[in-house]
Short mmCIF file of C-alpha atoms in Angstrom, two decimals:
data_model
loop_
_atom_site.label_atom_id
_atom_site.label_comp_id
_atom_site.label_asym_id
_atom_site.label_seq_id
_atom_site.Cartn_x
_atom_site.Cartn_y
_atom_site.Cartn_z
CA MET P 70 13.02 -21.65 -40.62
CA VAL P 71 11.13 -21.87 -38.43
CA ARG P 72 6.85 -21.86 -38.81
CA PRO P 73 3.90 -22.97 -36.20
CA GLU P 74 0.95 -24.20 -36.29
CA ARG P 75 -0.63 -23.82 -34.40
CA TYR P 76 -4.32 -25.88 -32.45
CA ASP P 77 -7.43 -25.74 -30.83
CA ASN P 78 -6.46 -26.49 -27.66
CA GLY P 79 -4.34 -22.92 -26.96
CA GLY P 80 -1.01 -25.07 -27.82
CA TRP P 81 0.93 -24.15 -31.18
CA LEU P 82 3.87 -26.22 -32.43
CA GLU P 83 7.15 -25.19 -33.66
CA ILE P 84 8.97 -27.04 -36.55
CA ASP P 85 13.03 -26.99 -37.68
CA PRO P 86 14.95 -28.34 -40.44
CA SER P 87 16.70 -30.55 -38.80
CA LEU P 88 13.61 -32.67 -38.07
CA SER P 89 13.02 -31.07 -34.33
CA TYR P 90 9.49 -30.39 -32.27
CA ARG P 91 8.74 -27.59 -29.72
CA ILE P 92 4.88 -28.44 -29.28
CA HIS P 93 3.78 -25.61 -26.29
CA THR P 94 0.67 -26.70 -24.83
CA PRO P 95 -1.20 -25.57 -21.31
CA PRO P 96 0.18 -28.46 -18.61
CA LEU P 97 -0.65 -31.85 -18.31
CA PRO P 98 -1.62 -32.53 -15.20
CA THR P 99 -1.05 -36.45 -15.80
CA ALA P 100 1.69 -36.28 -18.26
CA GLN P 101 5.00 -38.58 -16.70
CA HIS P 102 7.97 -35.79 -16.58
CA SER P 103 9.63 -37.42 -20.08
CA PHE P 104 9.88 -40.03 -21.85
CA SER P 105 11.23 -41.83 -24.02
CA LEU P 106 9.24 -42.87 -28.19
CA ARG P 107 11.08 -46.39 -29.68
CA ARG P 108 10.61 -48.08 -32.48
CA ILE P 109 10.51 -51.58 -31.69
CA ASN P 110 14.03 -53.02 -32.70
CA HIS P 111 14.85 -49.28 -33.94
CA PRO P 112 16.48 -46.51 -32.65
CA SER P 113 15.43 -43.78 -30.26
CA LEU P 114 12.69 -42.29 -32.77
CA LEU P 115 10.71 -39.57 -31.04
CA GLN P 116 11.43 -37.94 -27.40
CA VAL P 117 9.12 -36.59 -25.43
CA VAL P 118 10.08 -33.99 -22.75
CA LEU P 119 7.45 -32.80 -20.43
CA THR P 120 9.35 -29.62 -19.13
CA LYS P 121 8.08 -27.79 -15.67
CA ASP P 122 6.34 -25.19 -17.29
CA GLY P 123 4.20 -27.03 -18.77
CA LYS P 124 5.87 -28.05 -22.28
CA VAL P 125 5.82 -30.29 -24.04
CA VAL P 126 8.50 -30.98 -26.53
CA ILE P 127 9.12 -33.67 -28.91
CA ARG P 128 11.70 -33.71 -30.62
CA VAL P 129 12.33 -36.57 -34.54
CA THR P 130 15.71 -37.42 -34.15
CA GLN P 131 14.78 -39.73 -37.73
CA ALA P 132 12.99 -39.88 -40.06
CA PRO P 133 10.94 -43.86 -40.00
CA ASP P 134 11.51 -45.75 -43.13
CA PRO P 135 8.20 -46.85 -44.66
CA ARG P 136 11.06 -49.43 -46.18
CA ARG P 137 12.67 -50.87 -43.10
CA VAL P 138 10.97 -53.94 -42.25
CA THR P 139 11.41 -54.39 -37.95
CA GLU P 140 10.30 -57.31 -35.85
CA HIS P 141 7.22 -57.77 -34.56
CA CYS P 142 6.86 -57.54 -30.71
CA ARG P 143 3.50 -58.62 -28.45
CA VAL P 144 3.35 -55.37 -25.90
CA LYS P 145 2.15 -56.19 -22.53
CA TRP P 146 -1.48 -54.14 -23.01
CA PRO P 147 -3.24 -53.66 -19.95
CA GLN P 148 -6.54 -55.56 -18.68
CA ALA P 149 -10.23 -54.02 -20.93
CA ASN P 150 -11.73 -53.05 -16.92
CA LYS P 151 -7.89 -51.41 -15.64
CA GLU P 152 -10.36 -47.83 -17.81
CA LYS P 153 -7.56 -45.56 -15.32
CA GLU P 154 -4.45 -47.23 -17.38
CA TRP P 155 -6.67 -46.92 -21.14
CA LEU P 156 -7.48 -43.53 -20.88
CA GLN P 157 -4.35 -42.40 -20.23
CA PHE P 158 -2.79 -44.24 -22.59
CA ASP P 159 -5.20 -42.45 -25.35
CA GLU P 160 -4.85 -38.71 -23.59
CA ASP P 161 -1.34 -39.10 -23.84
CA ALA P 162 -1.71 -40.67 -26.96
CA ASP P 163 -4.14 -38.02 -28.27
CA SER P 164 -0.89 -34.76 -27.54
CA ILE P 165 1.36 -37.41 -29.30
CA LEU P 166 0.05 -37.96 -32.29
CA GLU P 167 -2.05 -33.90 -32.14
CA ALA P 168 1.70 -32.23 -32.80
CA THR P 169 3.17 -35.49 -35.59
CA ALA P 170 1.16 -36.44 -37.65
CA LYS P 171 1.72 -34.08 -40.43
CA GLY P 172 1.81 -34.53 -44.21
CA GLU P 173 -0.03 -37.73 -46.34
CA ALA P 174 -2.17 -40.50 -45.14
CA ASP P 175 0.03 -43.18 -46.01
CA ARG P 176 2.71 -41.11 -44.00
CA ARG P 177 0.12 -39.97 -41.02
CA LEU P 178 -1.21 -43.71 -40.88
CA GLN P 179 2.50 -45.38 -40.81
CA THR P 180 3.74 -42.66 -38.12
CA MET P 181 0.44 -42.82 -35.96
CA THR P 182 1.31 -46.92 -35.51
CA THR P 183 4.98 -46.15 -34.84
CA ILE P 184 4.23 -43.91 -32.47
CA ILE P 185 0.83 -45.67 -30.58
CA VAL P 186 2.95 -49.32 -30.68
CA SER P 187 6.08 -47.40 -29.61
CA LEU P 188 4.36 -45.53 -26.90
CA ALA P 189 2.41 -48.40 -25.25
CA ALA P 190 6.13 -50.61 -25.50
CA GLU P 191 8.12 -48.10 -22.84
CA ARG P 192 4.31 -48.06 -20.35
CA PHE P 193 3.02 -51.25 -20.56
CA GLY P 194 6.62 -54.15 -21.51
CA LEU P 195 6.87 -56.37 -24.41
CA GLU P 196 5.48 -60.29 -23.74
CA GLU P 197 8.51 -62.48 -23.59
CA LYS P 198 8.89 -64.90 -26.66
CA ARG P 199 7.40 -67.76 -27.02
CA THR P 200 10.34 -70.32 -26.19
CA ALA P 201 9.93 -72.49 -30.67
CA LYS P 202 9.27 -75.49 -30.05
CA LEU P 203 11.13 -78.19 -30.46
CA PRO P 204 10.18 -80.40 -34.35
CA TYR P 205 8.54 -83.69 -33.23
CA THR P 206 10.96 -86.73 -32.76
CA MET P 207 10.44 -90.11 -33.61
CA ASN P 208 10.26 -92.90 -31.85
CA ASN P 209 11.48 -96.45 -31.71
CA ARG P 210 7.94 -98.02 -32.51
CA ALA P 211 7.07 -95.19 -34.54
CA SER P 212 9.76 -95.57 -36.53
CA LYS P 213 9.95 -99.04 -36.73
CA ILE P 214 5.40 -98.16 -38.06
CA HIS P 215 7.24 -95.58 -41.21
CA GLN P 216 9.63 -98.61 -42.10
CA LEU P 217 6.98 -100.90 -42.81
CA ARG P 218 5.14 -98.54 -43.73
CA GLN P 219 7.47 -97.77 -46.68
CA GLU P 220 8.29 -101.77 -47.11
CA LEU P 221 4.45 -102.70 -48.32
CA LYS P 222 4.36 -99.57 -50.51
CA SER P 223 7.71 -101.15 -52.47
CA LEU P 224 6.40 -103.91 -52.08
CA ARG P 225 2.73 -102.99 -53.64
CA TRP P 226 5.52 -102.35 -56.91
CA ARG P 227 7.19 -104.93 -56.99
CA PHE P 228 3.69 -107.06 -57.21
CA LYS P 229 2.81 -105.92 -60.00
CA GLU P 230 5.28 -105.78 -61.42
CA ALA P 231 6.63 -109.28 -60.75
CA ARG P 232 5.38 -112.90 -62.72
CA GLU P 233 3.37 -114.75 -61.76
CA GLU P 234 5.46 -117.28 -60.11
CA GLU P 235 6.49 -115.20 -58.67
CA ARG P 236 3.12 -112.71 -56.60
CA GLY P 237 2.93 -115.83 -54.87
CA PRO P 238 6.21 -115.22 -51.68
CA LEU P 239 5.55 -111.93 -51.88
CA THR P 240 1.84 -112.27 -50.89
CA GLU P 241 3.39 -114.19 -47.81
CA LEU P 242 5.73 -111.66 -46.95
CA ARG P 243 3.02 -109.26 -47.35
CA SER P 244 1.10 -110.67 -45.30
CA ILE P 245 3.76 -111.06 -42.55
CA LEU P 246 4.32 -107.56 -43.31
CA CYS P 247 1.01 -106.14 -42.08
CA LYS P 248 0.50 -108.45 -39.32
CA THR P 249 4.19 -107.27 -37.62
CA LEU P 250 2.14 -103.43 -38.41
CA MET P 251 -0.60 -103.80 -37.18
CA THR P 252 0.92 -105.09 -33.39
CA LEU P 253 2.98 -102.28 -33.68
CA ARG P 254 0.80 -99.84 -34.09
CA ARG P 255 -1.87 -101.22 -31.28
CA ALA P 256 1.18 -101.15 -28.90
CA GLU P 257 1.97 -97.77 -29.44
CA TRP P 258 -2.00 -96.48 -29.56
CA HIS P 259 -1.98 -98.12 -26.12
CA ARG P 260 0.72 -95.84 -25.36
CA LYS P 261 -0.49 -93.15 -26.29
CA ARG P 262 -4.20 -93.69 -24.54
CA ARG P 263 -1.32 -94.64 -21.25
CA LYS P 264 -0.42 -91.15 -21.87
CA GLU P 265 -3.97 -88.89 -22.25
CA ARG P 266 -5.47 -91.16 -18.37
CA ALA P 267 -1.53 -89.62 -17.02
CA SER P 268 -2.19 -86.60 -17.68
CA CYS P 269 -5.95 -86.25 -16.73
#
């Protein structure tokens, strides 16, 4: 059974049980002739068509599932100084939201965000995914520094547990490792400085 709903702008909305919405409005001179709204990473949610006689037809092909987790994608929003594009987008989004946002507040908010993001994604496009940064890999010198630090840590524990006659050689070994570590750290610091100067 069809339930008509009227709006202040002289248009009206028909809702039928097959989740099909038909909006009759005065002609929209700036609207595109046809476009579809897609939820990101989701099958077609709404299809909006502006007929030649000025009627906007919105078909809801599938109700949004609130439990569905969608992949977050970035929309290529236009620059803030492009007022015409923003006004056009605002008008189109308003006309669609007026016709479709019905029901409880939570559902309306979800529908609103879905429609706005889908419309923006189709109109302005999506930003390409950034390539993931490669994990940091230590160079030879950095791995030697790491290894020396581990050895010094284990030496400290051995020194605490050692008897009096074993502590002398452990102290000498520790001083040798500390000198080697200091030399390697200094060389690594100079390498980083050279790299910074080259990039400037």
